[in-house]
Coordinates of C-alpha atoms and ligand atoms in Angstrom, one line a residue:
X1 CA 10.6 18.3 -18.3
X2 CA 9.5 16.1 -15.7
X3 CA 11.6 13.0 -16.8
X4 CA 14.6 16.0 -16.0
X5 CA 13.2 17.1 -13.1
X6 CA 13.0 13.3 -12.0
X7 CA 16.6 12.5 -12.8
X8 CA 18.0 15.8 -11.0
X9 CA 16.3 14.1 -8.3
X10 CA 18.0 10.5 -9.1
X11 CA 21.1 12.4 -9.0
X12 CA 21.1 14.7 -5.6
X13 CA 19.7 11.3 -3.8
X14 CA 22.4 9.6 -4.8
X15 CA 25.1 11.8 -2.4
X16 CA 22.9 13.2 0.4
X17 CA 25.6 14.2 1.8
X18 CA 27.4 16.3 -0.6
X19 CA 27.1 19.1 -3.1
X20 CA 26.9 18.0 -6.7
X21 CA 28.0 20.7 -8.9
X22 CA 26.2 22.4 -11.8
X23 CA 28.8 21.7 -14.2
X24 CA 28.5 17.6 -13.2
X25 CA 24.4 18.2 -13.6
X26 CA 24.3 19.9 -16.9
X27 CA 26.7 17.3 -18.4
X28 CA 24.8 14.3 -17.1
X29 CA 21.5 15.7 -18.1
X30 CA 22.8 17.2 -21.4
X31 CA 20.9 20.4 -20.8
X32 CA 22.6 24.1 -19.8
X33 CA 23.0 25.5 -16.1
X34 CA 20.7 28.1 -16.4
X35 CA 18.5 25.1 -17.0
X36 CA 19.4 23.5 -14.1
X37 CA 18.7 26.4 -12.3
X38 CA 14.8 27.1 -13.4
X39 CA 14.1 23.4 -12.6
X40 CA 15.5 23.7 -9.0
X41 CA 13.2 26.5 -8.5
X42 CA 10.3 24.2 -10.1
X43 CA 12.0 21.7 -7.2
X44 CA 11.1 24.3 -4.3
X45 CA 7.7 24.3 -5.6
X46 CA 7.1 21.0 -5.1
X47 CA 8.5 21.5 -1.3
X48 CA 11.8 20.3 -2.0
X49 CA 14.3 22.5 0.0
X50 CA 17.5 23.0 -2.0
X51 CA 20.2 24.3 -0.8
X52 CA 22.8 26.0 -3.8
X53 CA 26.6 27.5 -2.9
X54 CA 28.1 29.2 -5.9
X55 CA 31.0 26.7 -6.6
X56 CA 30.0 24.0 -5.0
X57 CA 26.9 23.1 -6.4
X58 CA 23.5 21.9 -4.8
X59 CA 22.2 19.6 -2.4
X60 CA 18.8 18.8 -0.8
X61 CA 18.3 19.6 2.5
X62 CA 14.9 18.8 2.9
X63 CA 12.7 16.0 0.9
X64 CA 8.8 17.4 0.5
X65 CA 6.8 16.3 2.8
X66 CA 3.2 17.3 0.1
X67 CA 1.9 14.7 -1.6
X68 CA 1.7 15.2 -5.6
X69 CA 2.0 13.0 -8.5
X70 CA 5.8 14.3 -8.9
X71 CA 6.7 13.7 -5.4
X72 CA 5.4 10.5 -4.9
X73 CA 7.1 9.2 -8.3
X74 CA 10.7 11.3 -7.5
X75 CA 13.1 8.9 -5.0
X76 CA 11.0 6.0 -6.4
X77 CA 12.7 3.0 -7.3
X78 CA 10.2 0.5 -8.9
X79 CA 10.1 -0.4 -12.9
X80 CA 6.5 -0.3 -13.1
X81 CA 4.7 0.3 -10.4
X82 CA 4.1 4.0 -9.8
X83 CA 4.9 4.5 -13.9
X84 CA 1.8 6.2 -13.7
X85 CA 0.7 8.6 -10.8
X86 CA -2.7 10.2 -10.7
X87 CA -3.0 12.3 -7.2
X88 CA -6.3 14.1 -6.4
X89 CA -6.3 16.3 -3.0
X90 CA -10.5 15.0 -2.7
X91 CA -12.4 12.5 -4.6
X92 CA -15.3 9.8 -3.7
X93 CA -12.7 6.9 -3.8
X94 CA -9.5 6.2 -5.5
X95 CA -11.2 2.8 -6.6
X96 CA -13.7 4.7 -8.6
X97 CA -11.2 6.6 -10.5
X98 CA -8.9 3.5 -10.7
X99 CA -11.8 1.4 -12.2
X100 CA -12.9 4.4 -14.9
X101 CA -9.0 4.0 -15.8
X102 CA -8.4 0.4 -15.9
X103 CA -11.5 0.3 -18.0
X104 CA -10.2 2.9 -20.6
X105 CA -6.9 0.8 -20.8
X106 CA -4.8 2.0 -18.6
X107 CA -1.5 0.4 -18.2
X108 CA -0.4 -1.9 -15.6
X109 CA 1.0 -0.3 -12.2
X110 CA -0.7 2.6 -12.6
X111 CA -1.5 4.1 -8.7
X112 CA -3.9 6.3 -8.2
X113 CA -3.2 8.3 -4.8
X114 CA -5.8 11.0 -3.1
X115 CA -5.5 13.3 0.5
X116 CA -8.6 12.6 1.3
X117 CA -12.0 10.1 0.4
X118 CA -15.3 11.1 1.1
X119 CA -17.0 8.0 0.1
X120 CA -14.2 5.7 1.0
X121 CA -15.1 2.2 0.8
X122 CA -14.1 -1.4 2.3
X123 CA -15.5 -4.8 1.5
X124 CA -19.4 -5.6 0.8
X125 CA -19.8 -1.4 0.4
X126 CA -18.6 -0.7 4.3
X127 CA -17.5 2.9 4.7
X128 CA -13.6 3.5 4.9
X129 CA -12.6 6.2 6.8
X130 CA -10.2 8.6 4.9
X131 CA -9.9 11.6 6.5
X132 CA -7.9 14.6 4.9
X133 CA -4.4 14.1 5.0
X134 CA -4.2 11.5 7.8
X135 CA -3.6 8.0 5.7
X136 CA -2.8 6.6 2.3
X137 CA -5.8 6.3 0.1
X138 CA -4.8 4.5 -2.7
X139 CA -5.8 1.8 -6.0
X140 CA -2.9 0.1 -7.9
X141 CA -4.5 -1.1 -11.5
X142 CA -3.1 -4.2 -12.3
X143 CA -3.2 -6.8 -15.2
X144 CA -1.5 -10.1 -14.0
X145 CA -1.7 -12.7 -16.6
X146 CA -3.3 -15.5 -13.8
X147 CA -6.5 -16.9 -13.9
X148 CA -9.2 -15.2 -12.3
X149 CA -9.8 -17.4 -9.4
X150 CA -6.2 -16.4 -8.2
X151 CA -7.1 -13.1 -7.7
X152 CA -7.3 -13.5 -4.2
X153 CA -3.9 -14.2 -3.6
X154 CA -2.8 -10.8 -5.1
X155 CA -5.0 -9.2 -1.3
X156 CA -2.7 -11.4 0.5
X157 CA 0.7 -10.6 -1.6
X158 CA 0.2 -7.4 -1.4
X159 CA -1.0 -7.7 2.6
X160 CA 2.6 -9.2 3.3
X161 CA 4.1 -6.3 1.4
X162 CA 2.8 -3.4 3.5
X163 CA 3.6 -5.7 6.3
X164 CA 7.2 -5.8 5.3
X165 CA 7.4 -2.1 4.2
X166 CA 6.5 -1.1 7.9
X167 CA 8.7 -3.5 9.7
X168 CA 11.4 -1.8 7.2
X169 CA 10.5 1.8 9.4
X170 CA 9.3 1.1 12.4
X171 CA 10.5 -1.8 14.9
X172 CA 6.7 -2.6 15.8
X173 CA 5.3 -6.1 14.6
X174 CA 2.2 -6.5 12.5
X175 CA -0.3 -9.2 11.6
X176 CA -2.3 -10.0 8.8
X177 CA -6.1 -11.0 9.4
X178 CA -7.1 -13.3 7.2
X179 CA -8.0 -12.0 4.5
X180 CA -7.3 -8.3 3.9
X181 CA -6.6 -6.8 7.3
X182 CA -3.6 -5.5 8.7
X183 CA -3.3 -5.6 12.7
X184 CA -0.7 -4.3 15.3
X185 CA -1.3 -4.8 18.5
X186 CA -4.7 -6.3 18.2
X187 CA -6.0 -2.9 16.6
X188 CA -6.4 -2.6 12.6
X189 CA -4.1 -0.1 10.9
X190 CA -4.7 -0.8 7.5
X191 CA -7.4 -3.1 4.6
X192 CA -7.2 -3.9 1.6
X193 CA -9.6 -4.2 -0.9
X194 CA -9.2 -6.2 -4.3
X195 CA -11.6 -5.6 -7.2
X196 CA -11.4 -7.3 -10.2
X197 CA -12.9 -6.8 -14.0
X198 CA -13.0 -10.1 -15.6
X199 CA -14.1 -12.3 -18.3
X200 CA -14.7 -15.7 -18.2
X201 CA -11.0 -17.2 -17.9
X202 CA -9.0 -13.8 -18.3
X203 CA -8.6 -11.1 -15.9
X204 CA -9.4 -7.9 -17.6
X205 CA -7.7 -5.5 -14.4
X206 CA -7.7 -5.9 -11.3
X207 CA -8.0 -2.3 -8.8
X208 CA -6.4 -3.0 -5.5
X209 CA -7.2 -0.3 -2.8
X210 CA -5.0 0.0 0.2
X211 CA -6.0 2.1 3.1
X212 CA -3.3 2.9 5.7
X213 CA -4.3 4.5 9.0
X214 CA -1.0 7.1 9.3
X215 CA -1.5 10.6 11.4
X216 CA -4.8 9.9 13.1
X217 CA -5.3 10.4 16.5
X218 CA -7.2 8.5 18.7
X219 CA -10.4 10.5 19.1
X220 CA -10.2 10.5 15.1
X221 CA -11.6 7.0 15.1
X222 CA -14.6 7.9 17.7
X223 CA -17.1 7.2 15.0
X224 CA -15.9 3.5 14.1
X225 CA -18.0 1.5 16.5
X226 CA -17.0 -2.0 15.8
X227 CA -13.6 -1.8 16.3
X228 CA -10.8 0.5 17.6
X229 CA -9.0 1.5 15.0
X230 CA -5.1 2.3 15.6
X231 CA -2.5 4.1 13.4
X232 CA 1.1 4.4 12.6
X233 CA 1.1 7.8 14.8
X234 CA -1.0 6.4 17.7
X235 CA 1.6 3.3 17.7
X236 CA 4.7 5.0 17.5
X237 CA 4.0 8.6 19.0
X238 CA 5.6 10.6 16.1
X239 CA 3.7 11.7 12.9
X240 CA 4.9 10.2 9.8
X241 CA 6.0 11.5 6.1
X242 CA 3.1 9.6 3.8
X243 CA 5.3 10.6 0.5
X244 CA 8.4 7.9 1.6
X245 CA 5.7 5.1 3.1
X246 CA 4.2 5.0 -0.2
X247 CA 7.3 4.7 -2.3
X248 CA 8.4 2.1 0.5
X249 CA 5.0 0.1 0.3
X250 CA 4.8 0.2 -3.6
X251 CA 8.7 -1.1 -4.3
X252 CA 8.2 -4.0 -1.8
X253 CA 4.4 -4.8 -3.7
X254 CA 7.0 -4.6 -7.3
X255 CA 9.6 -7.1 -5.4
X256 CA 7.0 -9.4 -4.2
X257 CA 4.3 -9.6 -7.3
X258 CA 7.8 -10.0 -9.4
X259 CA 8.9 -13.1 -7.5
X260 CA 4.9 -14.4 -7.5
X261 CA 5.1 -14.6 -11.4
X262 CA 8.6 -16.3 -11.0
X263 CA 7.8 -18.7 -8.8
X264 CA 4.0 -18.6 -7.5
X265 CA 2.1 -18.5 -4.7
X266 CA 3.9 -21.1 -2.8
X267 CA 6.6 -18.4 -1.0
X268 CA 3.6 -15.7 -0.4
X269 CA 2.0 -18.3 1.0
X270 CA 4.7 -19.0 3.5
X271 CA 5.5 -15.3 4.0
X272 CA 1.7 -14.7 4.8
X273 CA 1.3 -17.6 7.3
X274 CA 4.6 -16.2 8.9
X275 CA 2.3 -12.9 9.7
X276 CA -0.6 -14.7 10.3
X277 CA -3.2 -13.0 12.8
X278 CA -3.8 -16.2 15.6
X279 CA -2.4 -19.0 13.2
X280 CA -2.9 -22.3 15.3
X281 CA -5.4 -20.8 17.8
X282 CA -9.1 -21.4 18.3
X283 CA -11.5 -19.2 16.5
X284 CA -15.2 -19.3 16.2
X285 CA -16.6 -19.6 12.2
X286 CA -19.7 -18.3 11.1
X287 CA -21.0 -19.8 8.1
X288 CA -23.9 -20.2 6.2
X289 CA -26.2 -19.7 9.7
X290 CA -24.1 -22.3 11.3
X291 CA -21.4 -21.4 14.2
X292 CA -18.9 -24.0 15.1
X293 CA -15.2 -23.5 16.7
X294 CA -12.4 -24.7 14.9
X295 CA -8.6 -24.2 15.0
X296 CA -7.0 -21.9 11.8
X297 CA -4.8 -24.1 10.5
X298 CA -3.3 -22.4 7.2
X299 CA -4.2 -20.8 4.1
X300 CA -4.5 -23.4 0.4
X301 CA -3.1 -22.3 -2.7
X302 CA -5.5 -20.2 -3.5
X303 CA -5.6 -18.1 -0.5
X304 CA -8.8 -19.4 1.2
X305 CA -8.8 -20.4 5.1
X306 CA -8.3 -23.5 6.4
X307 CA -10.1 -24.1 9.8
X308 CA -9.7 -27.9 11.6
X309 CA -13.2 -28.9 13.2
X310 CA -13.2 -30.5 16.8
X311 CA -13.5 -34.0 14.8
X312 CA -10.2 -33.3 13.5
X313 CA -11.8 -32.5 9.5
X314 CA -10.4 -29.5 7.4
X315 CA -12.5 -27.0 6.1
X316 CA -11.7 -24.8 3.5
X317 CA -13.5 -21.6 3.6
X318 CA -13.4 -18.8 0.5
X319 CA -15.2 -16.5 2.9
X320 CA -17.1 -16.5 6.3
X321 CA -17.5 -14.4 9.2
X322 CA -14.6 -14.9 12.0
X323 CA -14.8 -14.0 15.2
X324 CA -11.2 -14.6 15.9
X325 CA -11.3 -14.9 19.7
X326 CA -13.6 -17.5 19.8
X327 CA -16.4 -17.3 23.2
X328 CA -14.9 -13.5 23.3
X329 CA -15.4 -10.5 21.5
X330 CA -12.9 -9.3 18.8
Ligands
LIG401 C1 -11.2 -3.0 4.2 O1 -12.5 -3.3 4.2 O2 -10.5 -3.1 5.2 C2 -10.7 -2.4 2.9 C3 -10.4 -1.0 3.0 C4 -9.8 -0.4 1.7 C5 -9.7 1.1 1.8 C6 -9.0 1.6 0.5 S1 -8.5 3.3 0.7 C7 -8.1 3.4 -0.9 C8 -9.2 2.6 -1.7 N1 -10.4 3.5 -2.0 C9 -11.5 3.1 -1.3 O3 -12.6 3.6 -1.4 N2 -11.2 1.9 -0.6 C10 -9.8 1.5 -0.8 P1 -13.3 -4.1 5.3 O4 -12.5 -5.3 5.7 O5 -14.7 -4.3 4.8 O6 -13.3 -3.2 6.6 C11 -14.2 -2.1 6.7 C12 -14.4 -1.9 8.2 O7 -13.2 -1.3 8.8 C13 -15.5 -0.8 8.5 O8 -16.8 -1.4 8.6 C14 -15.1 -0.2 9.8 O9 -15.5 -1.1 10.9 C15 -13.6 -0.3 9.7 N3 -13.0 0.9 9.3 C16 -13.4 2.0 8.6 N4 -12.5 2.9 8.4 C17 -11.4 2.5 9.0 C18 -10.1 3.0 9.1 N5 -9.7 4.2 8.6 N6 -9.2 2.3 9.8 C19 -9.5 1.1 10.3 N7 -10.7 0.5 10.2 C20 -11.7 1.2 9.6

């Protein structure tokens, strides 16, 4: 039913424009027009608007703007990622769910999606903001065949993926922060958060939760003291349809984690320090109790940050605390 209901879709998307007649429908889909017709009105429930002239056919005026499993999966155009929707209007966390699957087996590219978090979370158990309705909330469960120290480079893939998926809607310019944030104008729109099952030399699954700041209002952010927050709708002045940004941001994750088992990390890498967030500047490193100012020089093959000391040495760092204008605040 819903594979039917999927390819209707396939097939209206194809000519926006234009009516596509019941007679061409029934024949591609092998299934009668009365059939047609009950699955357009399971269409309308979904918040698809349809419009239908006797003779003509149908077209689709109007693309849902609800999230649901079907919607999100309708119009999508990956092979495997997004093969398997779950959607929940509330829950704790997507990760949560996402690791309960990927522990019973679930299949690669699997994507859990929710409206709304309540115990949302970023790295080292932070809290992550999800308000009802106002971002995407969502894990990907994933089972590269790489070793398990390259896990890290799947945060920064998929980092220069939502970069590219909103530079492909909106004509604004974002950064990455080494290692998981996403900037635009100096203000954070969107983290990532990798989590990965694994046994000694094998990666068992890996959950990858991206959060993406989209309808929120300034005064939404109020409560998030140390640091001011920005989203899609405080950048660009318009509210914005979740449903196509995640189709958008999961084909260009597909295109990119497809060319990384082609041919590595080596064009990621280069894609990534393309975006970088103050690549070249001075920034100020806090590790292990020590503070010292370097210059970020580049990210090493395995996704950890290289920072040049005043003697000229590189460091490579797997994590620290930056404070990326360094003698200022961030
Ligand atoms: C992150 O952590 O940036 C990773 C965020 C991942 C969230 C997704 S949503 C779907 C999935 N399910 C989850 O439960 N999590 C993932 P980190 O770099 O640790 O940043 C956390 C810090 O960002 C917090 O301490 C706040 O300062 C700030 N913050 C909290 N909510 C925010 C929001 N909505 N937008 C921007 N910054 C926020």
């Amino acid at each position: 039913m819903e594979s039917t209901r999927r390819k209707l879709i396939d097939l209206l998307s194809r000519y926006p424009d234009e009516f596509v007649s019941g007679q061409v429908l029934s024949e591609q889909l092998n299934i009668t027009r009365s059939a047609i017709w009950k699955h357009m009105k399971e269409l309308e429930k979904d918040g698809y608007v349809i419009q239908s002239v006797p003779r003509k056919g149908y077209r689709i005026l109007k693309n849902p703007d609800k999230l649901s499993a079907n919607t999100i999966q309708w119009g999508l155009s990956t092979n495997w990622l997004g093969s398997r929707v779950i959607f929940e209007k509330t829950t704790d966390s997507t990760q949560v769910i996402a690791h309960h699957l990927g522990r019973e087996g679930a299949q690669h590219g699997t994507v859990v999606v929710a409206d709304e978090q309540v115990k949302g979370r970023g790295r080292l158990n932070r809290t992550w903001y999800s308000k009802k309705g106002d971002g995407i909330w969502m894990s990907l469960i994933l089972r590269p065949e790489v070793e398990p120290q390259q896990a890290p480079q799947l945060t920064l893939l998929s980092a220069v993926a939502i970069v590219e998926a909103l530079e492909e809607i909106t004509d604004l310019a974002f950064y990455i922060k080494w290692p998981n944030d996403i900037y635009v104008h100096d203000h954070k729109i969107a983290g990532i958060l990798t989590e990965m099952q694994a046994e000694q030399d094998q990666i068992n699954y890996i959950v990858q939760g991206i959060g993406l700041n989209v309808n929120q209002n300034r005064e939404d952010f109020n409560m998030i003291s140390d640091n001011e927050p920005t989203s899609l709708k405080i950048e660009t002045g318009m509210a914005w349809n979740r449903r196509p940004l995640i189709q958008v941001i999961l084909q260009q994750i597909e295109r990119l984690y497809e060319r990384y088992l082609k041919e590595g990390f080596l064009p990621i890498k280069t894609m990534w320090e393309e975006r970088a967030y103050r690549l070249g500047q001075p920034i100020m490193v806090s590790s292990k109790n020590q503070n010292w100012q370097g210059i970020f020089k580049g990210i090493d093959q395995d996704g950890a940050l290289i920072v040049t000391d005043q003697k000229g040495r590189d460091h490579v760092l797997y994590s620290a605390e930056i404070n990326w204008r360094s003698g200022g605040h961030e």
